[in-house]
Short mmCIF file of C-alpha atoms and ligand atoms in Angstrom, two decimals:
data_model
loop_
_atom_site.label_atom_id
_atom_site.label_comp_id
_atom_site.label_asym_id
_atom_site.label_seq_id
_atom_site.Cartn_x
_atom_site.Cartn_y
_atom_site.Cartn_z
CA MET B 1 12.96 3.42 20.34
CA LYS B 2 15.65 4.73 22.67
CA THR B 3 15.71 8.50 23.08
CA LEU B 4 17.89 10.39 20.63
CA LYS B 5 20.06 11.44 23.53
CA GLU B 6 20.72 7.76 24.33
CA LEU B 7 21.53 7.00 20.70
CA VAL B 8 23.73 9.95 19.76
CA ARG B 9 27.42 9.85 20.73
CA PRO B 10 27.81 11.97 23.88
CA ASN B 11 30.47 14.21 22.30
CA ILE B 12 28.15 14.92 19.36
CA TRP B 13 25.18 15.57 21.63
CA ALA B 14 27.28 18.13 23.53
CA LEU B 15 28.88 19.63 20.41
CA LYS B 16 28.49 23.28 19.73
CA PRO B 17 28.62 23.42 15.91
CA TYR B 18 30.82 25.75 13.88
CA SER B 19 28.88 28.86 13.08
CA SER B 20 29.60 30.24 9.62
CA ALA B 21 29.08 33.80 8.47
CA ARG B 22 26.05 32.65 6.50
CA ASP B 23 24.61 30.95 9.59
CA GLU B 24 24.89 34.08 11.69
CA TYR B 25 23.34 36.33 9.09
CA SER B 26 20.72 34.80 6.83
CA GLY B 27 18.23 37.65 6.34
CA LYS B 28 17.35 38.85 2.86
CA GLU B 29 17.35 42.63 3.20
CA ALA B 30 21.08 43.35 3.36
CA SER B 31 22.89 44.31 0.15
CA VAL B 32 26.46 44.84 1.34
CA PHE B 33 28.14 41.64 2.46
CA LEU B 34 31.46 42.26 4.16
CA ASP B 35 31.21 39.42 6.66
CA ALA B 36 32.69 36.32 5.04
CA ASN B 37 36.01 37.46 3.55
CA GLU B 38 34.74 36.71 0.06
CA ASN B 39 35.98 38.41 -3.09
CA PRO B 40 33.34 40.95 -4.21
CA TYR B 41 34.10 40.16 -7.90
CA ASN B 42 33.19 37.12 -10.04
CA THR B 43 29.49 36.90 -9.19
CA PRO B 44 27.76 34.58 -8.52
CA ASN B 45 30.47 32.07 -7.67
CA ASN B 46 32.27 34.46 -5.31
CA ARG B 47 29.71 33.98 -2.52
CA TYR B 48 29.47 31.07 -0.11
CA PRO B 49 26.33 29.04 -0.80
CA ASP B 50 23.44 28.59 1.62
CA PRO B 51 24.80 26.05 4.17
CA LEU B 52 21.34 24.49 4.59
CA GLN B 53 20.23 24.70 0.92
CA TRP B 54 16.75 26.01 1.82
CA GLU B 55 15.65 26.97 -1.68
CA LEU B 56 16.34 23.47 -2.94
CA LYS B 57 14.80 21.79 0.10
CA ARG B 58 11.64 23.85 -0.32
CA LYS B 59 11.39 22.49 -3.89
CA ILE B 60 12.04 18.88 -2.85
CA ALA B 61 9.74 18.88 0.21
CA PRO B 62 6.33 18.96 -1.56
CA VAL B 63 7.44 16.32 -4.09
CA LYS B 64 8.49 13.97 -1.27
CA LYS B 65 5.62 15.05 1.01
CA VAL B 66 7.89 15.93 3.94
CA LEU B 67 8.89 19.17 5.67
CA PRO B 68 11.99 20.98 4.40
CA GLU B 69 13.35 20.47 7.95
CA GLN B 70 13.10 16.69 7.44
CA ILE B 71 15.59 16.79 4.56
CA PHE B 72 19.37 16.50 4.76
CA LEU B 73 21.31 17.15 1.55
CA GLY B 74 24.85 15.88 1.18
CA ASN B 75 27.73 15.21 -1.17
CA GLY B 76 26.07 12.01 -2.42
CA SER B 77 24.18 9.58 -0.18
CA ASP B 78 27.62 8.45 0.83
CA GLU B 79 28.00 11.58 2.96
CA ALA B 80 24.73 10.81 4.75
CA ILE B 81 25.87 7.23 5.40
CA ASP B 82 29.16 8.42 6.87
CA LEU B 83 27.43 11.05 9.01
CA MET B 84 25.16 8.38 10.52
CA PHE B 85 28.25 6.57 11.81
CA ARG B 86 29.89 9.75 13.04
CA ALA B 87 26.75 10.94 14.81
CA PHE B 88 25.60 7.68 16.41
CA CYS B 89 28.42 5.13 16.69
CA ARG B 90 31.15 5.32 19.31
CA PRO B 91 34.33 3.92 17.72
CA GLU B 92 35.47 0.57 19.19
CA THR B 93 32.26 0.33 21.24
CA ASP B 94 29.09 0.49 19.18
CA ASN B 95 28.10 -1.70 16.25
CA VAL B 96 25.73 -1.78 13.28
CA VAL B 97 23.84 -4.64 11.63
CA ALA B 98 23.32 -4.95 7.88
CA ILE B 99 22.12 -7.48 5.35
CA GLU B 100 24.61 -9.38 3.16
CA PRO B 101 25.13 -8.98 0.26
CA THR B 102 24.42 -5.28 -0.02
CA TYR B 103 25.91 -1.90 -0.98
CA GLY B 104 29.59 -1.82 -0.04
CA MET B 105 29.73 1.68 1.44
CA TYR B 106 28.07 0.71 4.74
CA SER B 107 30.91 -1.60 5.70
CA VAL B 108 33.59 0.78 4.38
CA CYS B 109 32.16 3.61 6.48
CA ALA B 110 32.02 1.28 9.48
CA ASP B 111 35.70 0.44 9.01
CA VAL B 112 36.70 4.08 8.55
CA ASN B 113 34.89 4.97 11.75
CA ASP B 114 36.22 1.92 13.62
CA VAL B 115 32.73 0.58 14.25
CA GLU B 116 31.92 -3.13 14.29
CA TYR B 117 29.87 -4.25 11.27
CA ARG B 118 27.63 -7.29 11.69
CA ASN B 119 26.32 -9.18 8.64
CA VAL B 120 23.05 -11.02 8.36
CA ARG B 121 23.10 -13.26 5.28
CA LEU B 122 20.03 -13.02 3.03
CA ASP B 123 18.19 -16.24 2.17
CA SER B 124 18.25 -17.84 -1.30
CA ASP B 125 15.47 -15.45 -2.44
CA PHE B 126 17.66 -12.54 -1.24
CA GLN B 127 15.16 -11.83 1.57
CA PHE B 128 15.74 -11.21 5.28
CA LYS B 129 13.85 -11.69 8.55
CA ALA B 130 13.54 -8.98 11.19
CA ASP B 131 14.11 -11.73 13.79
CA ASP B 132 17.57 -12.48 12.39
CA MET B 133 18.58 -8.81 12.38
CA LEU B 134 17.43 -8.44 16.00
CA ALA B 135 19.24 -11.63 17.00
CA ALA B 136 22.49 -10.17 15.62
CA ALA B 137 22.03 -6.98 17.67
CA ASP B 138 22.94 -6.15 21.26
CA GLY B 139 22.69 -3.13 23.58
CA ASN B 140 25.37 -1.29 21.58
CA THR B 141 23.71 -1.71 18.18
CA LYS B 142 22.86 1.80 17.02
CA LEU B 143 22.02 1.40 13.34
CA MET B 144 20.61 -1.19 10.97
CA PHE B 145 21.13 -0.86 7.22
CA LEU B 146 18.61 -2.09 4.68
CA CYS B 147 18.79 -1.39 0.97
CA SER B 148 15.59 -1.77 -1.04
CA PRO B 149 15.70 -2.40 -3.95
CA ASN B 150 18.94 -4.01 -2.85
CA ASN B 151 22.26 -3.60 -4.60
CA PRO B 152 23.62 -5.91 -6.12
CA THR B 153 20.64 -8.30 -6.01
CA GLY B 154 18.09 -5.88 -7.50
CA ASN B 155 15.06 -7.06 -5.51
CA ASN B 156 12.86 -5.19 -3.05
CA LEU B 157 13.13 -6.38 0.52
CA ASP B 158 9.99 -7.74 2.17
CA ARG B 159 7.97 -4.73 3.31
CA LYS B 160 6.40 -6.61 6.25
CA GLU B 161 9.83 -7.48 7.63
CA ILE B 162 11.10 -3.90 7.28
CA LEU B 163 8.03 -2.62 9.14
CA SER B 164 8.49 -5.28 11.79
CA LEU B 165 12.10 -4.20 12.28
CA LEU B 166 11.09 -0.55 12.51
CA LYS B 167 8.61 -1.42 15.25
CA ARG B 168 10.89 -3.68 17.27
CA PHE B 169 14.42 -2.24 16.98
CA ASP B 170 15.26 0.46 19.53
CA GLY B 171 17.93 2.11 17.34
CA LEU B 172 17.74 3.65 13.87
CA VAL B 173 16.78 1.75 10.72
CA ILE B 174 18.27 3.19 7.53
CA VAL B 175 16.40 2.25 4.37
CA ASP B 176 18.52 3.06 1.31
CA GLU B 177 16.17 3.77 -1.60
CA ALA B 178 18.74 4.74 -4.23
CA TYR B 179 16.72 2.74 -6.78
CA SER B 180 13.17 3.37 -5.59
CA ASP B 181 12.29 5.45 -8.69
CA PHE B 182 12.51 2.20 -10.67
CA SER B 183 10.57 0.13 -8.17
CA SER B 184 7.01 -1.12 -8.35
CA GLU B 185 6.72 -0.73 -4.56
CA PRO B 186 6.01 2.53 -2.75
CA SER B 187 8.77 4.41 -0.93
CA PHE B 188 9.12 4.24 2.86
CA LEU B 189 8.88 8.04 3.03
CA SER B 190 5.22 7.61 3.97
CA GLU B 191 6.33 5.71 7.10
CA LEU B 192 8.40 8.57 8.50
CA GLU B 193 5.47 9.92 10.46
CA THR B 194 4.75 6.64 12.26
CA HIS B 195 8.37 5.55 12.78
CA PRO B 196 10.66 8.13 14.42
CA ASN B 197 13.61 5.71 14.09
CA LEU B 198 13.42 5.59 10.27
CA VAL B 199 15.98 7.24 7.99
CA VAL B 200 15.32 7.04 4.23
CA LEU B 201 18.15 7.62 1.77
CA GLN B 202 17.61 8.68 -1.82
CA THR B 203 19.93 10.16 -4.43
CA PHE B 204 20.15 12.24 -7.60
CA SER B 205 22.72 9.75 -8.93
CA LYS B 206 20.51 7.07 -10.50
CA ALA B 207 17.05 7.78 -11.98
CA TRP B 208 17.70 11.52 -11.89
CA GLY B 209 20.75 11.13 -14.12
CA CYS B 210 22.94 13.40 -11.99
CA ALA B 211 25.70 11.17 -10.60
CA ALA B 212 28.26 13.84 -11.52
CA ILE B 213 26.80 16.61 -9.37
CA ARG B 214 27.06 14.54 -6.15
CA LEU B 215 23.77 15.11 -4.39
CA GLY B 216 22.25 12.68 -1.93
CA MET B 217 19.20 13.06 0.29
CA ALA B 218 18.33 11.75 3.73
CA PHE B 219 14.80 12.02 5.12
CA ALA B 220 14.07 11.56 8.81
CA SER B 221 12.58 13.27 11.86
CA VAL B 222 13.39 16.96 12.32
CA ASP B 223 15.56 16.00 15.33
CA ILE B 224 17.67 13.41 13.47
CA ILE B 225 18.17 15.81 10.54
CA GLY B 226 19.18 18.50 13.05
CA ILE B 227 21.96 16.27 14.37
CA MET B 228 23.25 15.52 10.86
CA ASN B 229 23.26 19.25 10.04
CA LYS B 230 25.14 19.98 13.23
CA ILE B 231 28.15 17.83 12.26
CA LYS B 232 28.29 18.19 8.47
CA TYR B 233 30.84 20.43 6.77
CA PRO B 234 29.33 23.94 6.76
CA TYR B 235 29.12 24.24 2.95
CA ASN B 236 28.84 20.57 2.05
CA VAL B 237 26.74 21.11 -1.10
CA ASN B 238 28.27 23.60 -3.50
CA LEU B 239 26.32 26.26 -5.38
CA LEU B 240 26.73 24.69 -8.83
CA THR B 241 25.19 21.48 -7.52
CA GLN B 242 22.33 23.31 -5.81
CA ARG B 243 21.58 25.22 -9.00
CA GLU B 244 21.72 22.16 -11.22
CA ALA B 245 19.44 20.25 -8.83
CA LEU B 246 16.92 23.13 -8.89
CA ARG B 247 16.98 22.96 -12.68
CA MET B 248 16.40 19.19 -12.57
CA MET B 249 13.43 19.63 -10.21
CA GLU B 250 11.76 21.54 -13.05
CA GLN B 251 12.23 18.49 -15.29
CA HIS B 252 10.25 15.98 -13.32
CA TYR B 253 8.55 14.76 -16.48
CA GLN B 254 11.93 14.00 -18.04
CA VAL B 255 12.90 11.69 -15.17
CA LYS B 256 9.57 9.86 -15.48
CA GLN B 257 10.26 9.41 -19.20
CA TRP B 258 13.75 8.04 -18.56
CA VAL B 259 12.43 5.60 -15.98
CA LYS B 260 9.71 4.41 -18.33
CA SER B 261 12.10 3.69 -21.20
CA LEU B 262 14.68 2.09 -18.90
CA LEU B 263 12.03 -0.25 -17.51
CA GLU B 264 10.99 -1.20 -21.05
CA GLU B 265 14.60 -1.81 -21.99
CA ARG B 266 15.12 -3.81 -18.80
CA ALA B 267 12.25 -6.16 -19.71
CA ARG B 268 13.64 -6.66 -23.19
CA LEU B 269 17.20 -7.17 -21.95
CA VAL B 270 16.14 -9.70 -19.32
CA GLU B 271 14.14 -11.71 -21.88
CA GLU B 272 17.07 -11.73 -24.31
CA PHE B 273 19.48 -12.74 -21.53
CA LYS B 274 17.35 -15.77 -20.73
CA ARG B 275 17.91 -16.95 -24.32
CA LEU B 276 21.71 -16.67 -24.15
CA GLU B 277 23.69 -19.86 -23.98
CA CYS B 278 25.99 -18.48 -21.29
CA CYS B 279 23.13 -17.32 -19.05
CA ARG B 280 22.08 -19.67 -16.22
CA ARG B 281 19.47 -17.42 -14.66
CA VAL B 282 18.36 -13.83 -14.27
CA TYR B 283 17.25 -12.80 -10.79
CA PRO B 284 14.06 -10.74 -10.40
CA THR B 285 14.76 -7.01 -10.27
CA ASP B 286 13.04 -3.78 -9.27
CA ALA B 287 16.01 -1.57 -10.15
CA ASN B 288 17.77 -0.23 -13.27
CA PHE B 289 20.11 -3.23 -13.21
CA PHE B 290 19.84 -6.96 -12.82
CA LEU B 291 21.94 -9.75 -11.42
CA THR B 292 22.54 -12.70 -13.70
CA GLU B 293 24.25 -16.00 -13.06
CA VAL B 294 26.39 -17.04 -16.00
CA SER B 295 28.52 -20.04 -16.92
CA ASP B 296 31.81 -18.35 -15.98
CA ALA B 297 31.59 -14.79 -14.66
CA LYS B 298 35.31 -14.04 -14.72
CA LYS B 299 35.79 -15.28 -18.28
CA ILE B 300 32.73 -13.47 -19.60
CA TYR B 301 33.62 -10.29 -17.75
CA ASN B 302 37.10 -10.28 -19.35
CA TYR B 303 35.68 -11.18 -22.75
CA LEU B 304 33.34 -8.18 -22.56
CA VAL B 305 36.15 -5.86 -21.41
CA ASP B 306 38.06 -6.85 -24.53
CA LYS B 307 35.07 -5.69 -26.54
CA GLY B 308 34.96 -2.39 -24.66
CA ILE B 309 31.84 -3.34 -22.68
CA ILE B 310 32.01 -3.09 -18.90
CA VAL B 311 29.62 -4.88 -16.56
CA ARG B 312 30.18 -5.56 -12.86
CA ASN B 313 31.65 -8.90 -11.86
CA ARG B 314 30.09 -9.85 -8.50
CA THR B 315 31.34 -13.43 -8.35
CA ASN B 316 33.25 -12.87 -5.11
CA VAL B 317 30.23 -11.41 -3.28
CA ALA B 318 28.25 -13.63 -0.89
CA LEU B 319 25.45 -15.57 -2.67
CA CYS B 320 26.59 -14.16 -6.03
CA HIS B 321 28.96 -16.86 -7.28
CA ASN B 322 29.36 -16.53 -11.08
CA CYS B 323 27.10 -13.50 -11.12
CA LEU B 324 27.39 -10.37 -13.19
CA ARG B 325 25.52 -7.18 -12.40
CA VAL B 326 24.29 -5.49 -15.56
CA THR B 327 23.10 -1.89 -15.67
CA VAL B 328 20.37 -1.13 -18.21
CA GLY B 329 21.75 1.30 -20.79
CA THR B 330 20.39 2.85 -23.97
CA ARG B 331 18.96 0.55 -26.60
CA PRO B 332 22.15 0.61 -28.75
CA GLU B 333 24.30 -0.05 -25.65
CA ASN B 334 22.13 -2.98 -24.64
CA ASP B 335 22.21 -4.32 -28.19
CA ALA B 336 26.01 -4.14 -28.21
CA LEU B 337 26.08 -6.20 -25.01
CA LEU B 338 23.62 -8.77 -26.36
CA GLU B 339 25.45 -9.06 -29.67
CA ALA B 340 28.77 -9.63 -27.90
CA LEU B 341 27.28 -12.30 -25.66
CA ARG B 342 25.66 -14.08 -28.61
CA GLN B 343 29.09 -14.31 -30.19
CA TYR B 344 30.70 -15.48 -26.95
CA GLY B 345 32.28 -18.89 -27.27
CA GLU B 346 32.21 -18.87 -31.03
CA PRO B 347 35.66 -19.36 -32.58
CA ALA B 348 37.54 -16.10 -33.02
CA ASP B 349 38.33 -15.17 -36.62
C1 LIG N 401 24.42 4.16 -6.20
C2 LIG N 401 23.98 3.97 -4.80
C3 LIG N 401 23.91 5.06 -3.92
C4 LIG N 401 24.22 6.44 -4.41
O1 LIG N 401 25.28 7.00 -3.81
P1 LIG N 401 25.60 8.53 -4.14
O2 LIG N 401 26.70 8.80 -3.17
O3 LIG N 401 24.35 9.31 -3.85
O4 LIG N 401 25.99 8.62 -5.57
C5 LIG N 401 23.46 4.86 -2.64
N1 LIG N 401 23.09 3.64 -2.22
C6 LIG N 401 23.12 2.58 -3.03
C7 LIG N 401 22.65 1.27 -2.56
C8 LIG N 401 23.59 2.71 -4.34
O5 LIG N 401 23.65 1.63 -5.13
#
């Protein structure tokens, strides 16, 4: 791996971060706070929140088996993705490499930051080779994006190839694990110690059932997290979100229960899909959704919209011609979808 100094944009390396009132004073003993121009009324929402969310990080750290200093918390994983570009990629000069198809935010963030985005097409099993990623890279490649389980394909990427890439690439490898709670494979968090160029992304938006609170996590070396903290907005995670996340951390068992029933529903839904006349195939999945090839994705998508049922039409995505991406819902929701698809094609009355 290159040194962090070689990887970070020079202006970011030299940056002296904004120092907020809550950065400059963070002791516990004081009881009179006249330093941040807050309104003394309307407790507790009158006070600026902890800019580094230490209470929450101390709760997350033992669960993830990392140090609190190895955790970045942001306004969704999307903030962490954007910060990676802003910290490491010089606009108009550097580039990133990612698999295709994958989560759309990587390329959007690349465009916003004026950074070249290089695609490496997955094979027909939706797998990649480290060799191909490295062949697409050059001296200005700072980041590589992998998503496992991958969105929209649903499968885990080959662990051997990810490890090979981590060993051989001299920049950072970002492994987006938004769906890892649903996966039969272990997380890459355990690889952080051996691979200083690894960044793992997770989120409260999927298995944790908290998409509305906007809370994403990045895990990496203390030094990489330090750089992300240096350039983030000072109070990027609001107090209501921090409090709600703390409450969710107490409900670990509930998340496990949700995951278990969603996996059972997924198995049932996939089996029923395979029996549908309009279904050509269902791709293997390790997430809370699956990709299915149907007879006519656009027609079926519109038919379902008419019935008030929304799935994701992925037909225009590489390798996903005539594919729909279906999220696993509650049993009645899944039944409504199945019932509608069984009626599809039958004459309207
Ligand atoms: C849903 C999803 C996320 C989550 O993004 P948030 O901003 O945390 O809601 C991240 N990565 C992938 C691949 C996703 O599908």
